[in-house]
Coordinates of C-alpha atoms and ligand atoms in Angstrom, one line a residue:
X1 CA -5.5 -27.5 21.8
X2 CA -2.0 -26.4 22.4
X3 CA -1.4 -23.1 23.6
X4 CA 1.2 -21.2 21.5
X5 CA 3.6 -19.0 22.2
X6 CA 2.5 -15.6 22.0
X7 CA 4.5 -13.2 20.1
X8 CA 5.1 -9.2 20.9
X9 CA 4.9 -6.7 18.5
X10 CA 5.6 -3.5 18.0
X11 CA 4.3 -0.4 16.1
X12 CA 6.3 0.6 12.5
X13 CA 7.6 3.7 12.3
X14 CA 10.1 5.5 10.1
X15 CA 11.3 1.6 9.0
X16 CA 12.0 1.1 12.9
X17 CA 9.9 -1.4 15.5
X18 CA 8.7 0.6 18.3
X19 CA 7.3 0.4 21.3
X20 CA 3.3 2.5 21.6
X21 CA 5.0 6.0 23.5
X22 CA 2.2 5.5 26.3
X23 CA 3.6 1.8 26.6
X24 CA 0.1 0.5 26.1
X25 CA -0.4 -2.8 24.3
X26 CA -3.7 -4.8 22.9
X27 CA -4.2 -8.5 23.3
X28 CA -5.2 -10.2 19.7
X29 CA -7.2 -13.4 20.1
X30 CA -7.8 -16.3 17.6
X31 CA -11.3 -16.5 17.5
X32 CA -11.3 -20.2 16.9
X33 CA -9.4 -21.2 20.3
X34 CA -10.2 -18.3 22.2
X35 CA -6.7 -17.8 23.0
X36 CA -4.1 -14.8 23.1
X37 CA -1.6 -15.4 20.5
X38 CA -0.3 -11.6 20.4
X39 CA 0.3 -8.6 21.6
X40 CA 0.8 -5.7 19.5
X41 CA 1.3 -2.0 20.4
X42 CA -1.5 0.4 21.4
X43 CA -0.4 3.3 19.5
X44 CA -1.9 7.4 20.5
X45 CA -1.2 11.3 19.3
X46 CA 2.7 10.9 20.5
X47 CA 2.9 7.8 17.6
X48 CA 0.8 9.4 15.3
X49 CA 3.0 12.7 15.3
X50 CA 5.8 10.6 14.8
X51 CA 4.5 8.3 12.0
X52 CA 3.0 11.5 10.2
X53 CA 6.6 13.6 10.2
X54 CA 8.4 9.8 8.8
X55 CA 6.4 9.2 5.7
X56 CA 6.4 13.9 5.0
X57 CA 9.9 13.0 5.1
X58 CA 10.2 10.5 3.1
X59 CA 7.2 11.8 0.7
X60 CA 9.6 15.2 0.5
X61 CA 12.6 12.9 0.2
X62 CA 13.8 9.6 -1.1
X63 CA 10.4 8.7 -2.2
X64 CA 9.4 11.8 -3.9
X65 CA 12.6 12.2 -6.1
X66 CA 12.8 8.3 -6.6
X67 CA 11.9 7.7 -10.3
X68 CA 8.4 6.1 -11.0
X69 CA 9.8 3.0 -12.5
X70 CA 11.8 2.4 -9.4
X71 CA 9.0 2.9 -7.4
X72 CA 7.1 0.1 -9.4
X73 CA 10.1 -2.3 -9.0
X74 CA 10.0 -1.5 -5.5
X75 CA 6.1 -2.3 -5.3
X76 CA 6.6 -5.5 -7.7
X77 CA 9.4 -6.9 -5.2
X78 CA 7.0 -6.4 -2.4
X79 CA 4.1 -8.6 -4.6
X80 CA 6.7 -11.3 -4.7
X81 CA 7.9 -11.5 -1.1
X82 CA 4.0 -11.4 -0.3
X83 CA 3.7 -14.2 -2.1
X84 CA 7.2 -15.9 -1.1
X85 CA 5.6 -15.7 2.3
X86 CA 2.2 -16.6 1.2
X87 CA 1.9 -19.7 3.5
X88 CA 2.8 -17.9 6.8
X89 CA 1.0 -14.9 5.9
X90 CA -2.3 -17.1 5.4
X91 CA -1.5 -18.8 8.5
X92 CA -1.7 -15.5 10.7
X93 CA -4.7 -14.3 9.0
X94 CA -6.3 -17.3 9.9
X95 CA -5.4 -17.5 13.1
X96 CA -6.6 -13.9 13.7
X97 CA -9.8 -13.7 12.1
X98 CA -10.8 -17.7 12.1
X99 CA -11.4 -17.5 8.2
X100 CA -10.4 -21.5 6.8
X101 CA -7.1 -21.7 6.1
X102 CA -8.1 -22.8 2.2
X103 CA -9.5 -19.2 1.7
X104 CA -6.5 -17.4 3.4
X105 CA -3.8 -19.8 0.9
X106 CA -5.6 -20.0 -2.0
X107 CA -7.7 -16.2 -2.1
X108 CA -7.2 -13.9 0.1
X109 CA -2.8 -13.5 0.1
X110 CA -2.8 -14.3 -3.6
X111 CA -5.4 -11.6 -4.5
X112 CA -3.4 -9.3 -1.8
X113 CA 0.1 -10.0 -4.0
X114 CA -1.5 -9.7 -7.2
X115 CA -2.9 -6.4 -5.9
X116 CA 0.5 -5.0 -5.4
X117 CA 1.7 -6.3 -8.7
X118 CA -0.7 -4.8 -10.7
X119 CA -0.3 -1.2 -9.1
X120 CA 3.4 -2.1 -9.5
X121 CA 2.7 -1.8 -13.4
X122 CA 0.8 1.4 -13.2
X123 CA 3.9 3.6 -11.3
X124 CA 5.3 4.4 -14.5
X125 CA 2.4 4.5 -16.4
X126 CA 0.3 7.7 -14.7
X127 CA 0.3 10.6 -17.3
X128 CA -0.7 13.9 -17.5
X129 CA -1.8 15.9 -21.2
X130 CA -1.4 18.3 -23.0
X131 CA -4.3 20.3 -23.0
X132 CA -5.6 22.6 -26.8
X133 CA -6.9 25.8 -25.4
X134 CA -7.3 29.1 -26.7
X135 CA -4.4 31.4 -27.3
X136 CA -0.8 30.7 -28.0
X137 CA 0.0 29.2 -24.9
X138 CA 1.3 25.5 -23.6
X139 CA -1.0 23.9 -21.3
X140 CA -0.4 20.6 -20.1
X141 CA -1.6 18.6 -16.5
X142 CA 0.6 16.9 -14.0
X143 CA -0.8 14.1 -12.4
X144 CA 1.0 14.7 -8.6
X145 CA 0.7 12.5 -5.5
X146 CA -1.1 14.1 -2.5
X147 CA 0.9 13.0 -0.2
X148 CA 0.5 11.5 3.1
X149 CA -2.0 8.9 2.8
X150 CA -3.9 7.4 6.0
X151 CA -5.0 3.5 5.6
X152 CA -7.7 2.8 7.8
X153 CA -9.2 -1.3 6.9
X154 CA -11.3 -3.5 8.9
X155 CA -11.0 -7.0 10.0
X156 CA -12.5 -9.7 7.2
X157 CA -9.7 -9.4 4.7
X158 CA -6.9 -7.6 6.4
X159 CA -4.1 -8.3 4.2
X160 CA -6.5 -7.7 0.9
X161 CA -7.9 -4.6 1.5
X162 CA -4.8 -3.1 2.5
X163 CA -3.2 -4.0 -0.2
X164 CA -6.1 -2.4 -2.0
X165 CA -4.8 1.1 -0.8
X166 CA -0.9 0.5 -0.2
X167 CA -0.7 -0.4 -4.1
X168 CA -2.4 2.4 -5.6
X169 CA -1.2 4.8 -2.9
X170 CA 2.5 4.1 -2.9
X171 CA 2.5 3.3 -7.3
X172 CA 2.0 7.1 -7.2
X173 CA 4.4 8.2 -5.0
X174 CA 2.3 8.8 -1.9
X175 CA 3.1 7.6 1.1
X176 CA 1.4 5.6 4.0
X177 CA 0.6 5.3 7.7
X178 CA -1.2 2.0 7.7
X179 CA -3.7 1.2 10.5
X180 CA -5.0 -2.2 10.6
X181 CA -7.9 -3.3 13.1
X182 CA -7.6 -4.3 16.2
X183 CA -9.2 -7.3 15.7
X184 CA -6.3 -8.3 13.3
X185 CA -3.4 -6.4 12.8
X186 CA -1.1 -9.0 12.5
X187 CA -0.9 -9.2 8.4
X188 CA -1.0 -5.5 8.0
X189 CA 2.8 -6.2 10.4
X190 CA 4.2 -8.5 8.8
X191 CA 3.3 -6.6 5.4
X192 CA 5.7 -3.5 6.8
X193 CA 8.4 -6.1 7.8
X194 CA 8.2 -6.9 3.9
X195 CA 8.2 -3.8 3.2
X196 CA 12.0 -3.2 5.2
X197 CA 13.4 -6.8 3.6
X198 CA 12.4 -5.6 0.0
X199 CA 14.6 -1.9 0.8
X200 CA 11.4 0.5 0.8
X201 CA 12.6 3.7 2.3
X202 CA 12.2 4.6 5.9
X203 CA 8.4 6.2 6.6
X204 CA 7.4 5.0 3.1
X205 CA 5.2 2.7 4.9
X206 CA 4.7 2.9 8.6
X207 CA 1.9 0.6 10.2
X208 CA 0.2 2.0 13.7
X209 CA -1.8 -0.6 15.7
X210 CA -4.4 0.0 17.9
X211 CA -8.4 0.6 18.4
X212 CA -9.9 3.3 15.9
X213 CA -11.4 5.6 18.1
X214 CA -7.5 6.5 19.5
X215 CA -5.5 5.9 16.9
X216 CA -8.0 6.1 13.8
X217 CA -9.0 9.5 15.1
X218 CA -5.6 11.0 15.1
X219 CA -5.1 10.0 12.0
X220 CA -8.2 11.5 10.4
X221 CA -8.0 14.6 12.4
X222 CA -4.4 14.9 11.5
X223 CA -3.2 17.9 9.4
X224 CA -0.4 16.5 8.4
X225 CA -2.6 13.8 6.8
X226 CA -3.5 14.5 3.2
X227 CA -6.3 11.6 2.7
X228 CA -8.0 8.7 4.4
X229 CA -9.0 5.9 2.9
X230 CA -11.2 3.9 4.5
X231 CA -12.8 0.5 4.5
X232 CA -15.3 -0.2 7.4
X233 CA -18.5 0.6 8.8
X234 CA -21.0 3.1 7.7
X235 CA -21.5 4.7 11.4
X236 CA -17.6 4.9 11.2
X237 CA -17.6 6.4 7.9
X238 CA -20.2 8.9 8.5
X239 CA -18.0 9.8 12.1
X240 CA -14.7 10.1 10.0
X241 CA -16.2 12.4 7.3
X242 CA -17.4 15.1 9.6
X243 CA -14.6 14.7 11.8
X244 CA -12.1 15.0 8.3
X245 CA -14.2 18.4 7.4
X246 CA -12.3 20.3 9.8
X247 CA -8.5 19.8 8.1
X248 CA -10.7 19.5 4.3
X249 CA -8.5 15.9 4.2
X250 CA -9.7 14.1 1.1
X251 CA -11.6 10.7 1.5
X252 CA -12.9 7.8 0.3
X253 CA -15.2 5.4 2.1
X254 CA -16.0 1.7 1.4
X255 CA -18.4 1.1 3.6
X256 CA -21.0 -1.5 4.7
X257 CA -23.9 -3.0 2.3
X258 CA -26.7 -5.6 2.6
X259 CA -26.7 -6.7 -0.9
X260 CA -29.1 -8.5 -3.4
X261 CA -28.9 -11.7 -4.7
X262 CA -32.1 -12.1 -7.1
X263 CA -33.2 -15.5 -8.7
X264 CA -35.6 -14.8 -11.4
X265 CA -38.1 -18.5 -12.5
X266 CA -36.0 -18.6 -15.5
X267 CA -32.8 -18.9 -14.1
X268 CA -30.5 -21.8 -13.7
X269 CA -31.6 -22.6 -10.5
X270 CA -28.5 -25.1 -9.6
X271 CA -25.9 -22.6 -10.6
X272 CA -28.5 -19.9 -8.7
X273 CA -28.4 -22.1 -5.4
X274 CA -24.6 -22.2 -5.6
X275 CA -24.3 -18.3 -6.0
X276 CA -27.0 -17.7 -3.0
X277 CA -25.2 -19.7 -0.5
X278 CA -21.5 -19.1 -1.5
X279 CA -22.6 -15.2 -1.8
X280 CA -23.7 -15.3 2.0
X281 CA -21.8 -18.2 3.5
X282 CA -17.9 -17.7 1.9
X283 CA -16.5 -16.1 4.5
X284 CA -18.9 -17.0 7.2
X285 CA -21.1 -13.9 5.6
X286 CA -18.5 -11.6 6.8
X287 CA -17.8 -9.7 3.8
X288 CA -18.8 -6.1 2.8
X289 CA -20.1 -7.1 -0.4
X290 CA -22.4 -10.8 1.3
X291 CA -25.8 -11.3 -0.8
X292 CA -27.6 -10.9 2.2
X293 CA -30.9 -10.6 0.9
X294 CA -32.0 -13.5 -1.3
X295 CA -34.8 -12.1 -3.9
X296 CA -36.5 -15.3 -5.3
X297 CA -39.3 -15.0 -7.8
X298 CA -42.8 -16.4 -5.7
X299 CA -43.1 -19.4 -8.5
X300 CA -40.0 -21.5 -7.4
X301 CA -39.6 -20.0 -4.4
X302 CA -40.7 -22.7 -2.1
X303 CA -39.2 -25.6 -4.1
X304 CA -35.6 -23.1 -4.3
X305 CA -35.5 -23.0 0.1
X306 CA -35.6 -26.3 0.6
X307 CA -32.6 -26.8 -1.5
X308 CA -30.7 -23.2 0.0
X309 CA -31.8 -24.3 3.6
X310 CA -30.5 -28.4 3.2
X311 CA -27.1 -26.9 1.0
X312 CA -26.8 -24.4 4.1
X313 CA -27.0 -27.4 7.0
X314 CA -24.7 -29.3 5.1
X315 CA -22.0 -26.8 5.6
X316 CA -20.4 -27.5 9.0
X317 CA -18.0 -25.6 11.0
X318 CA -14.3 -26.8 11.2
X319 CA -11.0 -26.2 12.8
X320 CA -9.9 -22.9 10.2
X321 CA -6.1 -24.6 10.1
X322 CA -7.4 -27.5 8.5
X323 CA -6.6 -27.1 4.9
X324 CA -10.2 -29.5 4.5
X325 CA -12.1 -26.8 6.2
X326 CA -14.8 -24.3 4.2
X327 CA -16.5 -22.2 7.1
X328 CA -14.7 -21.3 10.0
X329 CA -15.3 -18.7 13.1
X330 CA -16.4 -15.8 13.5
X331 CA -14.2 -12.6 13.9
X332 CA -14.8 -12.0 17.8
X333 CA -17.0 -12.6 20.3
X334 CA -18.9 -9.2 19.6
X335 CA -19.3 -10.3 16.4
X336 CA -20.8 -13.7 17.8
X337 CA -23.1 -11.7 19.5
X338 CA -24.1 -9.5 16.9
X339 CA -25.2 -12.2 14.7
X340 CA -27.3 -13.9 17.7
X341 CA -29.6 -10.9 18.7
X342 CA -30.3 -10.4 15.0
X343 CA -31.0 -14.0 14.5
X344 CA -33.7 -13.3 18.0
X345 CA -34.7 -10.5 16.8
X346 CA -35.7 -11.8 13.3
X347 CA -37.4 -14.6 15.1
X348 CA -39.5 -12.1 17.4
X349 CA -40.8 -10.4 14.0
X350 CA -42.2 -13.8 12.7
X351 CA -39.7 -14.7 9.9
X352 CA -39.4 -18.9 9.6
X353 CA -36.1 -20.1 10.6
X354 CA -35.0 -23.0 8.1
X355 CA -31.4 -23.3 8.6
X356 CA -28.8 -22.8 11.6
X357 CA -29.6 -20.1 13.8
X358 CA -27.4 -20.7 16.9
X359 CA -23.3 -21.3 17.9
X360 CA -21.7 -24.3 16.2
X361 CA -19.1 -26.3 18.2
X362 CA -16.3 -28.1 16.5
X363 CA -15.7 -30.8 19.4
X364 CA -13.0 -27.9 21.4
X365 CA -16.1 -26.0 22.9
X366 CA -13.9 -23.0 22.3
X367 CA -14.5 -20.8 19.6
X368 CA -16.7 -18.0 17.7
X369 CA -18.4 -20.5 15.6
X370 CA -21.7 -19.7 14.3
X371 CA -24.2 -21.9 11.9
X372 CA -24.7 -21.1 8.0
X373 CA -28.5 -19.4 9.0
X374 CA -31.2 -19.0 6.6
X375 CA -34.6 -17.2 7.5
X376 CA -37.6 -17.6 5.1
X377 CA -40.7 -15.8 5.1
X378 CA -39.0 -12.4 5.3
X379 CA -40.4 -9.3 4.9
X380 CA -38.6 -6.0 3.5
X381 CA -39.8 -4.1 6.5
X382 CA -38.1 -6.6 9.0
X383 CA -35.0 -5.9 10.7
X384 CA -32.8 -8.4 8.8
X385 CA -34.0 -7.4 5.7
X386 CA -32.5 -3.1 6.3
X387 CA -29.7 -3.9 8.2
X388 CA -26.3 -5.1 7.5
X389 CA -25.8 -8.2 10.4
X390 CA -21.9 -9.2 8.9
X391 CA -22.7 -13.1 9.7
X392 CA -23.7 -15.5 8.4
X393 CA -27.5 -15.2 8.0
X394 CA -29.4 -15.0 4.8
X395 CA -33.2 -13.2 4.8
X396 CA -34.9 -14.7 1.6
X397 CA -37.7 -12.2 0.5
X398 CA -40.1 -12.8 -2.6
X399 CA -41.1 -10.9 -5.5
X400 CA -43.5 -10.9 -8.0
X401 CA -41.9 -9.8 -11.3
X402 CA -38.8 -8.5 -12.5
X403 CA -39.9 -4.9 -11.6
X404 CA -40.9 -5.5 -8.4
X405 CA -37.4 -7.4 -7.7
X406 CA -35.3 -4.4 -8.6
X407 CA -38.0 -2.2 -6.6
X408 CA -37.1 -4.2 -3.2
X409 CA -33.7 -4.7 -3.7
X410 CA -33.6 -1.0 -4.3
X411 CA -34.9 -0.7 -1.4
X412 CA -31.6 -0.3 1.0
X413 CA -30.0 2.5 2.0
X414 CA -26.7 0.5 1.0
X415 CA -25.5 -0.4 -2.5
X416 CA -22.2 -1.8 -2.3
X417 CA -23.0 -5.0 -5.0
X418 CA -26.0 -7.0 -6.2
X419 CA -26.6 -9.9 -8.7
X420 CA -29.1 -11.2 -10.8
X421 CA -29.9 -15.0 -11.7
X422 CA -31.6 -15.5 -15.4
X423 CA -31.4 -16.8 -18.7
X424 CA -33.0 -14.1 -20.5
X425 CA -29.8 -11.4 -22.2
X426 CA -32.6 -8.8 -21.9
X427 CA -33.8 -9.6 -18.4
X428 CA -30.3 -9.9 -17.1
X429 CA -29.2 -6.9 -18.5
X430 CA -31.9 -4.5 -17.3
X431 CA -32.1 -5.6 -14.5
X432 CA -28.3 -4.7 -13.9
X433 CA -29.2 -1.3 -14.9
X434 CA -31.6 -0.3 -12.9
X435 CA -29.8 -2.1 -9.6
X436 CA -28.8 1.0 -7.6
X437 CA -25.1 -0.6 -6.7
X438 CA -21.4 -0.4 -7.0
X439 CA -21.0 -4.2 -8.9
X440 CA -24.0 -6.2 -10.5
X441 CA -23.2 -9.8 -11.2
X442 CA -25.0 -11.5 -13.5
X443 CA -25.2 -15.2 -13.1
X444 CA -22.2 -15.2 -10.1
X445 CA -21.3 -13.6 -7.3
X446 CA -18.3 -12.4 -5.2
X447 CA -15.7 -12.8 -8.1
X448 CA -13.3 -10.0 -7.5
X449 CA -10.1 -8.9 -10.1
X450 CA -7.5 -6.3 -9.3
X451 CA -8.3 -4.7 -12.9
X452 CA -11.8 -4.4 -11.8
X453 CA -13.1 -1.2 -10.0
X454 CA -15.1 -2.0 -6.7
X455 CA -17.1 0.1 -4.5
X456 CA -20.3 1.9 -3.0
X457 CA -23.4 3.6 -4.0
X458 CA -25.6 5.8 -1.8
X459 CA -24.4 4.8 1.9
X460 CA -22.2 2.0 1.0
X461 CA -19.4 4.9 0.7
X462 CA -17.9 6.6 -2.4
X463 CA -14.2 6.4 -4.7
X464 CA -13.4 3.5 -5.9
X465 CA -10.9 1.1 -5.3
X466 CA -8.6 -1.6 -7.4
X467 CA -8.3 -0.7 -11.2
X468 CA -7.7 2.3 -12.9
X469 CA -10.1 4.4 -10.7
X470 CA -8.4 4.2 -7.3
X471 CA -4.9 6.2 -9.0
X472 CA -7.9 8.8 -9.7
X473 CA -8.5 9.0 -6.2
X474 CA -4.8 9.2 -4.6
X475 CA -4.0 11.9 -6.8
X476 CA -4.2 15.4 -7.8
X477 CA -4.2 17.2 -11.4
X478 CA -2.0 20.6 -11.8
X479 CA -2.9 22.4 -15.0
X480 CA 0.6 24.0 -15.9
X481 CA 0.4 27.1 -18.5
X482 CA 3.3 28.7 -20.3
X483 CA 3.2 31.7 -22.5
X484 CA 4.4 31.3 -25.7
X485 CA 3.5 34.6 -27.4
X486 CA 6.7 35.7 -29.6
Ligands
NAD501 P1 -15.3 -0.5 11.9 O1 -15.9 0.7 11.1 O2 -15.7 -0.7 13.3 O3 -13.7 -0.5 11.8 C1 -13.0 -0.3 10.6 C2 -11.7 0.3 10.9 O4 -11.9 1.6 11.4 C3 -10.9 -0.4 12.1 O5 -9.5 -0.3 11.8 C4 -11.2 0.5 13.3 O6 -10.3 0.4 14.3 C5 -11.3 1.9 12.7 N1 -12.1 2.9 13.4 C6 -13.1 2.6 14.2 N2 -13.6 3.8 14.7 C7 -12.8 4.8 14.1 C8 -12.9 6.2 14.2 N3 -13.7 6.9 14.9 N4 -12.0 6.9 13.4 C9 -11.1 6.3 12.7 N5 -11.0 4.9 12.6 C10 -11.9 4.2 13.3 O7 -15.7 -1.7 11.0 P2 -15.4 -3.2 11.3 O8 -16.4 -3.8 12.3 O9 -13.9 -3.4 11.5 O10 -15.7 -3.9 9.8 C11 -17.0 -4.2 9.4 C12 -17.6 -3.2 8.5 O11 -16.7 -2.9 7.4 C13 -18.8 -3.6 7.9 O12 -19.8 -2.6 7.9 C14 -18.5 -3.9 6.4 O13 -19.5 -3.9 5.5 C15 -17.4 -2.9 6.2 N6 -16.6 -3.4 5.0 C16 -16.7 -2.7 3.8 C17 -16.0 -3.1 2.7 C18 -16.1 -2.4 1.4 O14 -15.2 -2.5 0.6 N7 -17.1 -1.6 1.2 C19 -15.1 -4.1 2.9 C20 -15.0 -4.8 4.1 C21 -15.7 -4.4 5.2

């Protein structure tokens, strides 16, 4: 494979490319060639002081007394340049986190623009009331930004799930300090050097690379920092909510989930086998939201693996810039790892391993590549039935009736999303009910819009992002009363 040239990059402050002020750079690898294609800037306090005083400037300046139709105009030009420079955008994403180039093109950067476009509409359209309370007086709410807004997203949709936060945030007047991960900050750069070409203000959006327990931390222990939001996992979540006590900062947390996908006998099983190994397998299982656990009612259970395992070997591992390829690498090496001693640790407790289970090579012997796994015979007490692996490796667990289905897939600590396979209106919609989770799909899975709110239950985080319930949680209400006694 040819080596590329790899590029330098610099840290976004204030609208100006800098250099981290310790000088300290990160190497960012594509996980398909093992290569270095980039460095970017390892950014500490010193940058963090510097970011946090460029976007209270801006917040207390230009962006603050710009008017909120301008602000959407602003946000709707930056949709369109995202998309403008769709095809080079999916090509770094790809070439950082080894996702296919088809899902990066066609999914990820076009959900990421429509993201941006959507919040773009909203800018002008966040009201306050007027409020009928006792007495002769006026009462009515503003609806204000809370200011300086920390963006803190993890690797498997870089672009996406920043754009989750930068649109909401900035349609109501906040402004942000964006850090990607390190895994893959590349994206989350080029979306700031959008940001300058489409004439956002300096320290409107500023975007600070470099590992999360430097760089994250600052930011969360900021004061100058009015909220994080964070995507990531839930050890990280739990460590940035104590750690955010101490300066009161408001949060949000989307956070990790091991999610069920349950097939009830009545379903339609080829539309069912579809949804359980696109919900684990589309990309290569590393997705918050992955149907993890596949519930499958004891009658058709048998008959329904063979199909899941034979549909899973058929899916082979391919170069991710080929626009033919489905299922590409894994994020990292630790990552490949990850998924490996859970796959010999699921073995060691005594569940039956029908698909995968081990590296995939695509003819380069480079690469994270892992095989589309499927374990049957799984227990809910076995390891990769509790915890979240983020691979691709699906634990199939059965169930007797519909109420014992919702009692094990209940039975997580997580509840990020969950679906439910079935004919029966009823069925279906009890089921969805009494799911303890964020999203329920009934008779799909992973389908995603902008307009649609997404997020956790119980440790799979809390707020909501993407429709109208994100603006709830990037701003504050004033309740303004005036006197109007004669
Ligand atoms: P991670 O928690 O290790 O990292 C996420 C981000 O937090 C990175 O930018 C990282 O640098 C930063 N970070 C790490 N330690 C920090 C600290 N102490 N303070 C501040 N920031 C810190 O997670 P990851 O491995 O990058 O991503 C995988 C996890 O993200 C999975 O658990 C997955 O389920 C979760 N996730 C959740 C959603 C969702 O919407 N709920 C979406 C995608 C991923």
């Amino acid at each position: 494979m040819p080596t590329t040239a790899i590029d330098h990059k610099k840290l976004l402050i204030n609208n100006e490319w800098r250099d981290a002020a310790g000088g300290r750079t990160m190497d960012v690898i594509n996980p398909a060639t093992e290569e270095v294609i980039a460095t970017v800037g390892a950014a500490g306090q010193e940058d963090v002081d510097a970011a946090v005083t460029a976007a209270r400037a801006a917040f207390e300046g230009p962006w603050g007394k710009m008017s909120a139709r301008e602000r959407g105009r602003l946000l709707s030009k930056l949709a369109d340049r995202v998309m403008e420079r769709a095809d080079e955008l999916a090509a770094l994403e790809t070439r950082h986190n080894g996702k296919p180039i088809f899902e990066a093109r066609q999914i990820e950067i076009p959900a990421a623009a429509e993201c941006l476009e959507y919040y773009a509409g909203w800018a002008d359209k966040v009201m306050g009331e007027t409020i009928p309370v006792k007495g002769n007086y006026l009462t009515y709410t503003l609806r204000e930004p809370l200011g300086v807004i920390g963006a803190i997203v993890p690797w498997n949709f870089p672009l996406l799930l920043a754009s989750w936060k930068v649109g909401p945030a900035l349609a109501t007047g906040n402004t942000v300090i964006l850090k990607p991960a390190p895994e893959t900050p590349l994206t989350a750069l080029a979306l700031g050097e959008i940001a300058i070409e489409v004439g956002l203000p300096p320290g409107v959006l500023n975007v600070l690379t470099g590992p999360g327990a430097d760089v994250g931390q600052a930011l969360v222990a900021h004061p100058g920092i009015d909220k994080i939001a964070f995507t990531g996992g839930t050890n990280t979540g739990k460590a940035i909510m104590r750690s955010a006590a101490d300066t009161l900062k408001r949060i949000t947390l989307e956070l990790g989930g091991k999610s069920p996908n349950i097939v009830l006998a009545d379903a339609d099983l080829d539309a069912a086998l579809r949804g359980a190994t696109s919900g684990i397998f589309y990309g290569k299982g590393e997705v918050c939201a992955a149907g993890s656990r596949l519930l499958v009612d004891r009658s058709i259970k048998d008959q329904f693996m063979e199909k899941v395992a034979a549909r899973a070997k058929k899916m082979v591992a391919g170069d991710p810039m080929d626009p033919k390829t489905r299922y590409g690498s894994l994020v990292s090496k630790r990552q490949l790892e990850i998924v490996e001693r859970y796959v010999a640790v699921a073995k060691q407790e005594g569940a039956t391993l029908v698909a995968g289970g081990g590296r995939a090579d695509i003819g380069t012997g480079k690469g994270f590549f892992f095989q589309p796994t499927v374990f049957d015979h799984v227990t809910p007490e076995m390891t990769i039935a509790r915890e979240e692996i983020f691979g691709p490796v699906l634990a199939a667990i059965e169930f007797g009736d519909v109420d014992e289905a919702i009692a094990r897939a209940n039975q997580s600590p997580y509840g990020l999303a969950a679906a439910v396979w079935t004919r029966d209106i009823k069925k279906a919609h009890y089921v969805a009910r009494k799911l303890q989770a964020g999203t329920v799909w009934i008779n799909t899975y992973n389908i995603f819009d902008t307009a649609a709110p997404f997020g956790g239950y119980k440790a799979s985080g809390f707020g909501r992002e993407m429709g109208a319930h994100a603006l709830e949680h990037y701003t504050q209400v004033k309740s303004v009363w005036v006197d109007l006694n004669l």
